[in-house]
Amino acid sequence: MTNKDLANLIFPNITKTVEDYEKEYPKRDLKEGAIVSRFAPSPTGFMHLGGLFQAIIDYVIAKSSGGVFFLRNEDTDKAREVDGAVELIMETLTHYGLIPDEYEFDGKIVGNYGPYIQSERKEIYHAFIKHLIEIGRAYPCFCDKEELDQMRENQEAMKVRPGYHGRFARCSRLSVDEAMEKIKNGEKYVIRFRSNGNFDNKFEFDDLRQGKLYLNENDIDEVIMKSDTMLPTYHFAHVVDDHLMHTTHVVRGEEWLPSAPKHIQMFEAFGFEAPKYIHTPLIVKKDGDSLRKISKRKDPEASMSYYDLLGYPTLAVIESLMTIINSNYEEWHTINPDKKFDEFIFSANKMSTSGALYDLMKLDDISKNIISKMSKDELYEKSYEWACKHSESLKSIIDKDVEYYKNIINIERESEKPRKDIARYSDIENLIWYMYDDVFDSKEINYEWKNITDKEEIKKILNTYMNKYFDLSSQEEWFNKVKLMCDELGYASNMKDYKKNPDNFKGNVIDISTVLRVALTSKCMTPDLYSIMKLFGRDRILNRYNKIS
Ligand code: GLU
């Protein structure tokens, strides 16, 4: 019996060949230098910051080169699959505007290189495995769990590198007849790749981020097809898919680097050219004085739902990741403030060689800048959309009167030096609640008085102001009147005079405006007081001031 007989026994119904598939998946018609990238997550129910990090790189390299970015669902590990995970991945990519050119979702296939769900490509993998068996580069392995555990124990005891290699690869030595006999007897088996490597030899591997690396050849006969589902493992599936889908660049986490020698061998066994690899660094954070990996378990910011829940603009999250994707991104962005992030030319060798340090404070700064540049209408739309999903209370505040809300958020906006106090939509309510009388009245108010705390003095200031100096006709007039009141009440209207002779005054114009501000809003820090007063109008201001007793 021959390898061909063995292959036919294992895959009696597979009639298509590797060549047939090569014809079905012809070379893509793209311009020279166009990059084909893919985001290939496993549907495990979690969209990690590292996943978005990779998807952004995939997107940017494809878009900036006029190439193709596609999404492939790597669902061959059925035990780890979680319901709704695919939806979450698609939702997250859509939310961040990283729409794949090719994908499969909700029964719809977009693109000519699908299916884009691995479990739907079983037949294709079988044809490729059949070919490897025929040429002697794959074989069935009948070792069960106990035998493999025993093998590992022995290896540990002998201090030998673990794995199914060399003399430990027992089933690699079965003859075709023996293997066929076992299969006919109904013994369970997996299919293993037959490695031809020597671990003591090194070969040159060019990782686009880390440059030339010298890796040990692989000598492990890796499982490429599991017995229960007859589905391939990641190692094998990605080789077949990235070949047929004509991926030019694989962007994946550096935890895959140790497996790269296996993958290169598999491409070679078929005579295929391997894609270029960019193994991305871990995303790390500061923890005290040291850096550590951002962890799914310990750090809420590891999950993309964190950013959604707090209401960060998607662009802020993308920009914050771009700054750690390439060290020259910030400089480029400063020189090209109006260009979109996907016009940036990514350079794999400008990625961090160690971990990529993510900093939430930096995200806040980026976000404050982005929100400060939004028009009132844009901020209204974005914050309202967020509130509808995540904050019943902000939604009900906005619903009371949309125009009023827009006017509030427009204070110190749409101007040359806009306010930068909002980092995320969930900050807004805490910054504007006092602008609503019913909210104000429903709370226990803590007035943040500063230098002037004497209630009688405060009341005198408020009364004098409302009776004699209240004037909202213009910002200038408003301030002139406040200053006139200072003169009347013994406070310095001019800070220079005050600094020269502080003892001549009861206080100064800042103290007076603080009283006017705190009595109205309860807060000592607010945006422009004149604008706030304009929105309140005389009656409501009087009403608030009357509450001070
Ligand atoms: N499915 C693999 C994972 O989720 C993808 C690795 C790759 O991009 O090739 O880690």
mmCIF file of C-alpha atoms in Angstrom, residues 148 151-153 155-156 160-170 192 218-222 262:
data_model
loop_
_atom_site.group_PDB
_atom_site.id
_atom_site.type_symbol
_atom_site.label_atom_id
_atom_site.label_comp_id
_atom_site.label_asym_id
_atom_site.label_seq_id
_atom_site.Cartn_x
_atom_site.Cartn_y
_atom_site.Cartn_z
ATOM 1 C CA LEU A 148 1.278 11.719 25.337
ATOM 2 C CA MET A 151 5.856 10.912 26.926
ATOM 3 C CA ARG A 152 5.964 14.407 28.412
ATOM 4 C CA GLU A 153 6.768 13.029 31.868
ATOM 5 C CA GLN A 155 10.933 13.946 28.604
ATOM 6 C CA GLU A 156 10.851 16.018 31.760
ATOM 7 C CA VAL A 160 14.670 16.555 27.012
ATOM 8 C CA ARG A 161 12.864 19.279 25.086
ATOM 9 C CA PRO A 162 9.126 18.481 25.249
ATOM 10 C CA GLY A 163 7.109 17.661 22.165
ATOM 11 C CA TYR A 164 6.445 15.059 19.520
ATOM 12 C CA HIS A 165 9.825 14.990 17.821
ATOM 13 C CA GLY A 166 12.646 12.652 16.849
ATOM 14 C CA ARG A 167 12.474 9.308 18.567
ATOM 15 C CA PHE A 168 9.428 10.413 20.560
ATOM 16 C CA ALA A 169 7.385 10.726 17.371
ATOM 17 C CA ARG A 170 6.327 7.110 17.527
ATOM 18 C CA ARG A 192 0.434 15.313 12.220
ATOM 19 C CA ASN A 218 11.312 23.050 13.895
ATOM 20 C CA ASP A 219 11.526 19.329 14.477
ATOM 21 C CA ILE A 220 8.138 18.818 16.135
ATOM 22 C CA ASP A 221 5.516 16.887 14.233
ATOM 23 C CA GLU A 222 2.675 19.291 14.960
ATOM 24 C CA LYS A 262 6.582 25.383 12.029
#
